[in-house]
Short mmCIF file of C-alpha atoms in Angstrom, two decimals:
data_model
loop_
_atom_site.label_atom_id
_atom_site.label_comp_id
_atom_site.label_asym_id
_atom_site.label_seq_id
_atom_site.Cartn_x
_atom_site.Cartn_y
_atom_site.Cartn_z
CA MET H 1151 147.66 117.76 105.47
CA SER H 1152 143.32 118.98 105.26
CA THR H 1153 142.24 122.16 104.06
CA ARG H 1154 141.33 125.35 106.24
CA THR H 1155 137.59 123.93 105.97
CA GLY H 1156 138.80 120.68 107.32
CA VAL H 1157 138.25 118.29 103.64
CA GLY H 1158 140.88 116.18 103.08
CA THR H 1159 143.20 116.85 100.10
CA LYS H 1160 141.99 113.11 99.03
CA GLU H 1161 138.13 114.09 99.04
CA LEU H 1162 139.31 117.43 98.04
CA ARG H 1163 141.02 116.36 95.02
CA ARG H 1164 138.03 113.55 94.69
CA ALA H 1165 135.38 116.64 94.90
CA ASN H 1166 137.35 118.98 91.83
CA LEU H 1167 137.78 115.58 89.77
CA ARG H 1168 133.80 115.15 90.31
CA ALA H 1169 133.23 119.04 89.11
CA ILE H 1170 135.24 118.58 85.93
CA LEU H 1171 133.47 115.38 85.09
CA GLN H 1172 129.67 116.53 86.09
CA THR H 1173 130.17 119.10 84.21
CA VAL H 1174 131.60 118.05 80.30
CA HIS H 1175 128.88 115.69 80.98
CA THR H 1176 126.46 118.37 81.47
CA HIS H 1177 127.69 120.94 78.90
CA GLY H 1178 129.40 118.62 76.78
CA PRO H 1179 133.65 119.77 75.81
CA THR H 1180 134.51 122.60 77.64
CA THR H 1181 137.75 124.28 77.12
CA ARG H 1182 139.86 124.11 80.87
CA ALA H 1183 140.56 128.32 80.17
CA GLU H 1184 136.46 127.57 81.20
CA LEU H 1185 136.54 124.91 83.64
CA THR H 1186 139.40 126.48 85.81
CA LYS H 1187 137.29 130.25 85.61
CA GLN H 1188 134.18 127.61 86.86
CA LEU H 1189 135.82 125.87 89.35
CA GLY H 1190 138.28 128.33 90.73
CA LEU H 1191 141.24 126.39 90.50
CA ASN H 1192 145.33 127.83 88.53
CA ARG H 1193 145.64 125.94 85.57
CA SER H 1194 148.33 123.56 86.35
CA THR H 1195 145.89 122.18 88.86
CA ILE H 1196 142.82 121.69 85.59
CA GLY H 1197 146.17 120.14 83.48
CA GLY H 1198 145.56 117.46 86.66
CA LEU H 1199 142.29 116.39 87.07
CA THR H 1200 142.05 116.49 83.28
CA GLY H 1201 144.84 114.19 82.87
CA GLU H 1202 144.00 111.30 85.17
CA LEU H 1203 140.79 111.97 84.29
CA GLN H 1204 142.34 110.80 81.01
CA ALA H 1205 144.20 108.26 82.71
CA LEU H 1206 140.32 106.79 83.55
CA ALA H 1207 138.84 106.70 79.95
CA LEU H 1208 136.96 108.86 81.08
CA VAL H 1209 136.84 112.06 78.90
CA SER H 1210 139.80 113.12 75.73
CA GLU H 1211 141.45 116.05 74.71
CA GLU H 1212 141.43 118.42 71.67
CA THR H 1213 143.13 120.65 70.98
CA ALA H 1214 140.81 124.00 70.54
CA ALA H 1215 141.02 126.73 67.62
CA VAL H 1216 140.39 130.05 69.73
CA GLY H 1217 139.27 132.62 66.53
CA GLY H 1218 139.99 136.52 66.50
CA ARG H 1219 142.59 135.43 69.57
CA SER H 1220 146.79 135.10 69.07
CA GLY H 1221 148.01 132.69 71.85
CA ARG H 1222 148.08 129.06 72.07
CA PRO H 1223 145.07 127.48 71.69
CA SER H 1224 143.11 126.05 74.26
CA HIS H 1225 143.20 122.33 75.48
CA LEU H 1226 138.89 121.39 75.41
CA VAL H 1227 138.01 118.59 77.69
CA VAL H 1228 135.78 116.24 75.93
CA PRO H 1229 133.85 113.23 77.56
CA ARG H 1230 134.94 109.99 76.12
CA GLU H 1231 130.93 108.72 74.58
CA ASP H 1232 132.32 105.34 74.97
CA ASN H 1233 131.26 104.97 78.84
CA VAL H 1234 127.82 103.68 78.33
CA VAL H 1235 125.16 103.09 80.85
CA VAL H 1236 121.49 101.22 79.79
CA ALA H 1237 118.31 103.45 81.15
CA VAL H 1238 114.58 101.10 80.55
CA ASP H 1239 111.45 103.71 81.23
CA LEU H 1240 109.48 100.80 82.36
CA GLY H 1241 105.80 102.73 81.10
CA VAL H 1242 102.46 101.85 81.84
CA ASP H 1243 101.51 101.42 77.78
CA ARG H 1244 105.35 100.54 77.02
CA ILE H 1245 108.70 99.65 77.14
CA ALA H 1246 111.85 101.91 76.51
CA VAL H 1247 115.72 101.36 76.75
CA ALA H 1248 118.40 102.73 75.30
CA LEU H 1249 121.91 103.14 75.51
CA VAL H 1250 123.40 106.86 77.26
CA GLY H 1251 127.27 107.79 76.52
CA LEU H 1252 128.93 109.85 79.15
CA GLY H 1253 127.79 113.40 77.57
CA GLY H 1254 124.33 112.00 77.39
CA GLU H 1255 124.07 111.42 73.45
CA VAL H 1256 121.94 108.42 72.71
CA PHE H 1257 123.23 106.30 70.51
CA GLN H 1258 119.97 103.07 70.89
CA ARG H 1259 116.99 102.96 71.59
CA ARG H 1260 114.62 100.41 71.28
CA HIS H 1261 110.68 100.62 71.90
CA ARG H 1262 107.96 97.32 72.70
CA SER H 1263 104.62 98.81 73.32
CA HIS H 1264 102.08 95.96 76.26
CA GLN H 1265 98.46 96.27 77.21
CA ARG H 1266 97.61 98.96 79.83
CA GLY H 1267 96.65 97.93 83.19
CA GLU H 1268 98.12 94.51 85.72
CA HIS H 1269 101.24 92.16 84.48
CA ASP H 1270 102.74 90.21 86.20
CA VAL H 1271 106.81 91.19 87.40
CA ASP H 1272 108.51 87.72 86.14
CA HIS H 1273 107.19 88.18 83.06
CA VAL H 1274 108.19 92.15 82.92
CA VAL H 1275 111.49 91.44 83.51
CA ASP H 1276 112.17 88.81 81.16
CA ALA H 1277 111.15 91.57 78.83
CA VAL H 1278 113.39 94.33 80.23
CA ALA H 1279 116.25 92.02 80.08
CA GLN H 1280 115.72 90.94 76.61
CA MET H 1281 115.53 94.50 75.35
CA VAL H 1282 118.64 95.19 78.06
CA GLU H 1283 120.77 92.93 76.20
CA ASP H 1284 120.09 93.57 72.36
CA VAL H 1285 120.84 96.96 72.96
CA LEU H 1286 124.42 94.98 74.66
CA THR H 1287 125.06 93.51 71.95
CA THR H 1288 125.22 96.45 69.71
CA GLY H 1289 127.86 98.49 71.50
CA ALA H 1290 131.24 96.76 70.49
CA ASP H 1291 134.67 98.47 72.32
CA ARG H 1292 132.19 100.54 74.57
CA ARG H 1293 132.70 100.41 78.44
CA TYR H 1294 129.09 99.89 80.37
CA LEU H 1295 129.11 101.41 83.63
CA GLY H 1296 125.18 100.37 84.94
CA ILE H 1297 121.54 100.06 84.32
CA GLY H 1298 119.32 102.55 85.21
CA VAL H 1299 115.71 101.87 85.57
CA SER H 1300 112.64 104.09 85.99
CA VAL H 1301 109.27 102.74 87.31
CA PRO H 1302 105.56 104.41 87.80
CA GLY H 1303 105.15 103.79 91.06
CA ALA H 1304 107.08 104.24 94.63
CA VAL H 1305 110.10 102.69 94.84
CA ARG H 1306 112.25 101.65 98.43
CA ALA H 1307 115.61 103.95 98.23
CA ARG H 1308 118.04 101.22 99.64
CA ASP H 1309 117.67 97.95 97.34
CA GLY H 1310 114.84 99.37 94.65
CA LEU H 1311 111.98 97.14 95.91
CA VAL H 1312 108.60 98.73 94.17
CA ARG H 1313 106.46 99.36 97.27
CA PHE H 1314 103.64 100.06 95.20
CA ALA H 1315 103.01 100.39 91.41
CA PRO H 1316 99.31 100.45 91.09
CA ASN H 1317 98.92 100.91 87.24
CA LEU H 1318 100.87 97.47 87.14
CA GLY H 1319 99.31 96.31 89.64
CA TRP H 1320 102.05 95.87 91.93
CA VAL H 1321 102.94 95.33 95.24
CA GLU H 1322 105.82 94.90 97.39
CA GLU H 1323 107.76 93.12 94.21
CA PRO H 1324 111.42 92.85 94.22
CA PHE H 1325 112.29 93.87 90.20
CA THR H 1326 115.14 94.89 90.81
CA GLU H 1327 116.54 91.78 92.44
CA LEU H 1328 115.08 89.29 89.98
CA LEU H 1329 116.07 91.98 86.97
CA GLU H 1330 120.10 91.60 88.84
CA LYS H 1331 119.03 88.49 89.28
CA ARG H 1332 118.83 87.30 85.23
CA LEU H 1333 121.35 89.86 83.82
CA GLY H 1334 124.10 89.35 86.34
CA MET H 1335 124.94 92.89 86.11
CA HIS H 1336 123.93 95.28 89.27
CA VAL H 1337 120.78 97.81 88.74
CA SER H 1338 119.54 100.98 89.28
CA THR H 1339 116.13 101.38 90.17
CA GLY H 1340 113.94 104.68 90.86
CA ASN H 1341 110.86 106.01 90.97
CA ASP H 1342 110.03 107.71 87.15
CA ALA H 1343 109.00 111.36 88.60
CA ASN H 1344 111.36 111.61 90.42
CA LEU H 1345 114.25 110.40 87.36
CA GLY H 1346 112.12 112.57 85.47
CA VAL H 1347 113.23 116.32 86.95
CA LEU H 1348 117.05 115.68 87.79
CA ALA H 1349 116.63 114.91 83.52
CA GLU H 1350 114.83 118.10 83.07
CA ARG H 1351 116.82 119.77 85.57
CA LEU H 1352 119.79 118.58 83.83
CA ARG H 1353 119.46 118.84 79.97
CA GLY H 1354 115.35 119.83 79.50
CA ALA H 1355 113.04 122.74 80.77
CA ALA H 1356 114.42 123.28 83.74
CA ALA H 1357 118.11 124.07 83.47
CA GLY H 1358 119.30 126.57 85.74
CA TYR H 1359 116.90 126.10 88.46
CA SER H 1360 117.30 124.22 91.36
CA ASP H 1361 113.81 124.38 93.19
CA VAL H 1362 112.42 122.03 90.47
CA VAL H 1363 108.62 120.58 90.96
CA TYR H 1364 108.12 117.82 87.78
CA LEU H 1365 104.39 116.24 87.64
CA SER H 1366 103.21 113.90 85.32
CA ALA H 1367 100.20 112.01 84.86
CA SER H 1368 99.16 109.68 82.52
CA VAL H 1369 96.38 107.13 84.71
CA GLY H 1370 97.49 108.84 87.54
CA ILE H 1371 100.13 110.91 88.78
CA GLY H 1372 103.31 111.44 89.73
CA GLY H 1373 105.89 114.21 91.21
CA GLY H 1374 109.56 114.86 91.33
CA PHE H 1375 110.79 117.73 93.28
CA LEU H 1376 114.05 119.77 93.65
CA VAL H 1377 114.95 121.44 96.86
CA GLY H 1378 118.43 123.81 96.56
CA GLY H 1379 119.47 121.31 93.83
CA ARG H 1380 119.41 118.10 95.66
CA PRO H 1381 116.11 115.22 94.78
CA LEU H 1382 113.81 115.32 98.20
CA THR H 1383 112.90 111.01 98.08
CA GLY H 1384 111.46 110.60 102.40
CA ALA H 1385 113.26 108.68 104.68
CA SER H 1386 112.94 105.26 102.29
CA GLY H 1387 112.49 107.57 98.85
CA TYR H 1388 108.25 107.22 98.86
CA ALA H 1389 108.08 111.19 98.63
CA GLY H 1390 105.96 112.95 95.62
CA GLU H 1391 103.19 110.78 95.30
CA VAL H 1392 101.01 114.00 94.53
CA GLY H 1393 97.94 112.38 92.51
CA HIS H 1394 96.78 111.65 96.34
CA LEU H 1395 97.10 115.16 97.11
CA GLN H 1396 93.25 115.39 98.88
CA VAL H 1397 91.79 118.33 96.00
CA ASP H 1398 88.09 117.81 96.67
CA SER H 1399 86.62 117.29 100.48
CA VAL H 1400 83.33 115.31 98.11
CA GLY H 1401 85.03 113.93 95.48
CA PRO H 1402 85.12 110.58 94.07
CA VAL H 1403 86.79 107.24 95.50
CA CYS H 1404 90.35 106.84 94.73
CA ARG H 1405 91.48 103.65 93.94
CA CYS H 1406 93.76 104.09 97.12
CA GLY H 1407 90.65 104.28 98.99
CA ALA H 1408 90.77 108.32 99.62
CA VAL H 1409 88.21 110.51 99.49
CA GLY H 1410 88.88 113.29 96.57
CA CYS H 1411 92.02 112.61 95.23
CA TRP H 1412 93.90 115.38 92.69
CA GLU H 1413 94.66 112.20 90.49
CA THR H 1414 90.54 111.63 90.22
CA LYS H 1415 89.71 115.10 89.11
CA VAL H 1416 92.92 115.05 86.32
CA GLY H 1417 94.53 112.29 84.09
CA GLU H 1418 93.62 110.60 80.44
CA ASN H 1419 91.16 108.48 81.41
CA VAL H 1420 89.29 111.18 83.59
CA LEU H 1421 89.96 113.54 80.59
CA LEU H 1422 88.86 111.64 77.69
CA ARG H 1423 85.48 109.37 80.80
CA SER H 1424 84.25 113.05 80.71
CA ALA H 1425 84.59 113.84 77.21
CA GLY H 1426 82.73 110.58 76.71
CA ARG H 1427 86.01 108.32 74.73
CA LEU H 1428 86.98 105.44 76.09
CA SER H 1429 88.82 105.31 78.82
CA GLY H 1430 93.16 103.74 78.02
CA GLY H 1431 93.25 105.26 75.15
CA GLY H 1432 96.69 107.02 75.92
CA PRO H 1433 98.35 110.60 74.81
CA GLU H 1434 96.97 110.46 71.58
CA ALA H 1435 93.74 110.01 72.51
CA VAL H 1436 93.65 113.02 74.42
CA ALA H 1437 95.31 114.69 71.51
CA GLU H 1438 91.75 113.99 70.13
CA VAL H 1439 89.79 115.32 72.43
CA ILE H 1440 91.47 118.49 72.44
CA ALA H 1441 91.70 118.77 68.99
CA ALA H 1442 87.86 117.75 68.77
CA ALA H 1443 87.34 120.77 71.82
CA ARG H 1444 89.10 122.90 69.67
CA SER H 1445 86.71 122.16 66.48
CA GLY H 1446 83.72 123.20 69.01
CA GLU H 1447 82.68 120.00 70.14
CA VAL H 1448 80.67 120.42 73.74
CA ARG H 1449 81.46 117.84 75.54
CA ALA H 1450 85.07 117.33 74.50
CA ALA H 1451 85.56 121.53 75.34
CA ASP H 1452 83.87 121.11 78.72
CA ALA H 1453 85.64 118.17 79.34
CA VAL H 1454 89.31 119.80 78.98
CA ALA H 1455 87.72 123.29 80.85
CA ASP H 1456 87.05 121.38 84.11
CA VAL H 1457 90.56 118.96 83.99
CA ALA H 1458 92.45 122.65 83.93
CA ASP H 1459 90.29 124.21 86.76
CA TRP H 1460 91.84 120.73 88.22
CA CYS H 1461 95.09 121.17 86.94
CA GLY H 1462 95.63 124.95 88.79
CA VAL H 1463 93.73 124.06 91.85
CA GLY H 1464 96.16 120.72 92.75
CA ILE H 1465 99.57 122.68 90.73
CA ARG H 1466 98.63 125.93 93.20
CA ALA H 1467 98.56 123.50 96.26
CA ILE H 1468 101.58 122.07 95.29
CA ILE H 1469 103.42 125.75 94.73
CA ASN H 1470 102.44 126.18 98.21
CA LEU H 1471 103.92 123.30 99.51
CA PHE H 1472 107.26 123.94 97.64
CA ASN H 1473 107.72 127.55 96.50
CA PRO H 1474 109.33 126.07 93.60
CA GLN H 1475 110.81 128.55 90.88
CA ILE H 1476 109.82 126.25 88.61
CA VAL H 1477 107.12 123.43 87.67
CA VAL H 1478 107.40 121.37 84.75
CA LEU H 1479 104.62 119.34 83.11
CA GLY H 1480 104.72 116.07 82.03
CA GLY H 1481 101.68 113.67 79.91
CA CYS H 1482 98.94 114.49 79.99
CA LEU H 1483 99.61 117.99 82.48
CA ALA H 1484 101.85 119.48 79.84
CA GLN H 1485 98.73 118.80 77.15
CA VAL H 1486 95.63 120.46 79.09
CA TRP H 1487 98.62 122.88 80.30
CA ARG H 1488 99.01 124.06 75.53
CA ALA H 1489 95.08 123.81 75.20
CA ALA H 1490 94.15 125.62 78.18
CA GLU H 1491 96.72 128.04 80.18
CA ASP H 1492 95.04 130.99 80.35
CA ARG H 1493 92.45 128.70 82.49
CA VAL H 1494 95.23 126.80 84.14
CA ASN H 1495 96.27 129.72 85.47
CA GLU H 1496 93.14 131.67 86.89
CA ALA H 1497 92.57 128.48 88.37
CA MET H 1498 95.61 129.11 90.32
CA SER H 1499 94.91 132.45 90.91
CA ARG H 1500 91.45 131.43 92.81
CA SER H 1501 93.33 132.34 95.92
CA VAL H 1502 96.20 133.70 97.80
CA MET H 1503 99.68 131.96 96.98
CA MET H 1504 102.87 131.94 99.40
CA SER H 1505 104.57 132.31 95.70
CA PRO H 1506 103.04 134.82 93.60
CA ARG H 1507 101.95 133.73 90.50
CA GLU H 1508 103.92 135.94 88.17
CA ASP H 1509 107.60 134.13 90.21
CA VAL H 1510 106.73 130.36 89.23
CA LEU H 1511 107.51 129.23 85.77
CA ILE H 1512 105.48 126.88 84.41
CA ARG H 1513 106.46 124.84 81.62
CA ALA H 1514 105.78 121.94 79.29
CA ALA H 1515 108.52 119.62 79.70
CA GLN H 1516 111.09 119.68 76.90
CA LEU H 1517 112.34 116.12 77.05
CA ASP H 1518 108.67 115.35 76.70
CA ILE H 1519 108.42 111.22 77.10
CA GLU H 1520 112.21 111.03 77.48
CA SER H 1521 112.44 112.62 80.59
CA SER H 1522 112.11 109.92 82.96
CA LEU H 1523 114.38 107.52 80.43
CA LEU H 1524 116.91 110.31 80.49
CA GLY H 1525 116.76 110.09 84.22
CA ALA H 1526 117.02 106.82 84.19
CA ALA H 1527 120.81 107.59 82.36
CA GLU H 1528 121.64 109.72 85.17
CA LEU H 1529 121.17 107.16 87.55
CA ALA H 1530 123.12 104.40 86.39
CA PHE H 1531 125.47 107.30 86.05
CA ALA H 1532 125.96 108.55 89.42
CA PRO H 1533 128.60 106.71 90.92
CA VAL H 1534 131.06 107.61 88.17
CA LEU H 1535 130.59 110.74 88.44
CA ASP H 1536 130.41 111.51 92.08
CA ASP H 1537 133.45 109.41 92.75
CA PRO H 1538 135.58 109.01 88.72
CA GLN H 1539 138.01 106.57 90.76
CA ALA H 1540 134.38 103.58 90.69
CA VAL H 1541 134.65 103.51 87.17
CA LEU H 1542 137.72 101.11 87.68
CA GLN H 1543 135.55 98.67 89.30
CA ALA H 1544 132.35 99.58 87.14
CA GLY H 1545 134.40 98.20 84.35
#
């Protein structure tokens, strides 16, 4: 038996279970009445589906008092936070690890700083594994659904091989495979910007939007894109390398070998060197330059203005390419945007765009430095959110 659309009964039930679980995971405790309205199903069907999710130990039900109304109180469907994943954000200057429950609450966090520059992959795997094992020991009576890792580089979709991570000095490194062997657990790995856009759309500045650009800069620039609510990753997972978009045909030679790439014009070290500071200071050093510019230091002010101009040039090109509803800025881009919004807007408006400037929202990342970390958690949750029955294998 199948529906008129040709979708089988089993697949339809799976889709409905998925819709309920994703709703409570994203929005938190939700009444059966609200689920009935949102999903267009009758109350008995919703009751049967939530009962199945309870049997899978993915949700629980509580009685919710409805203020000012007579009749029976509504049943509240609540995500069970004892279903957890381990999220890892491997950054250019730190490793962050967190234990995240279904519903998005973070229970444990660990941070370990390291020097910027090249790092031996085996040493990184060992450091990450130690931190993961540490947080795993903190969770009694919890069901672990997976491990998700964010990496600042191009990650091959089919096996998690890190094709190119210049800020770590990696080329063709089997990071995911090595970490899986070290931990004896399945690991899912993704590009930091691709994961950042997922988190900002789910719980941050882009909530409610389906065509989203996420741009974040530290040493380089990463881009993550949602088109119609779906990630744009490319055939092998390498889409989004916007830092190597040419913005100046006579500009400096980039480390990739091309001339005038966007990341040669914006980013932490570009701003710091232009302001007469040493490179490598990170967000704190960028904040110091911005504060000096506000206090009247001419060289710092000129550096902020120049980077803001090039921010606008690059963002304009990306808006023309993707026609997004919203652009979310993270890292150094967010810092410069907050400090020189008018200057960025002016640079964006110097040539006609396919989308008028007023039709595109630009916001700083709401989740700040945790965008990619929480995106890594979503990567780990994805198999169970897509097919709740998969929890039987994951657990």
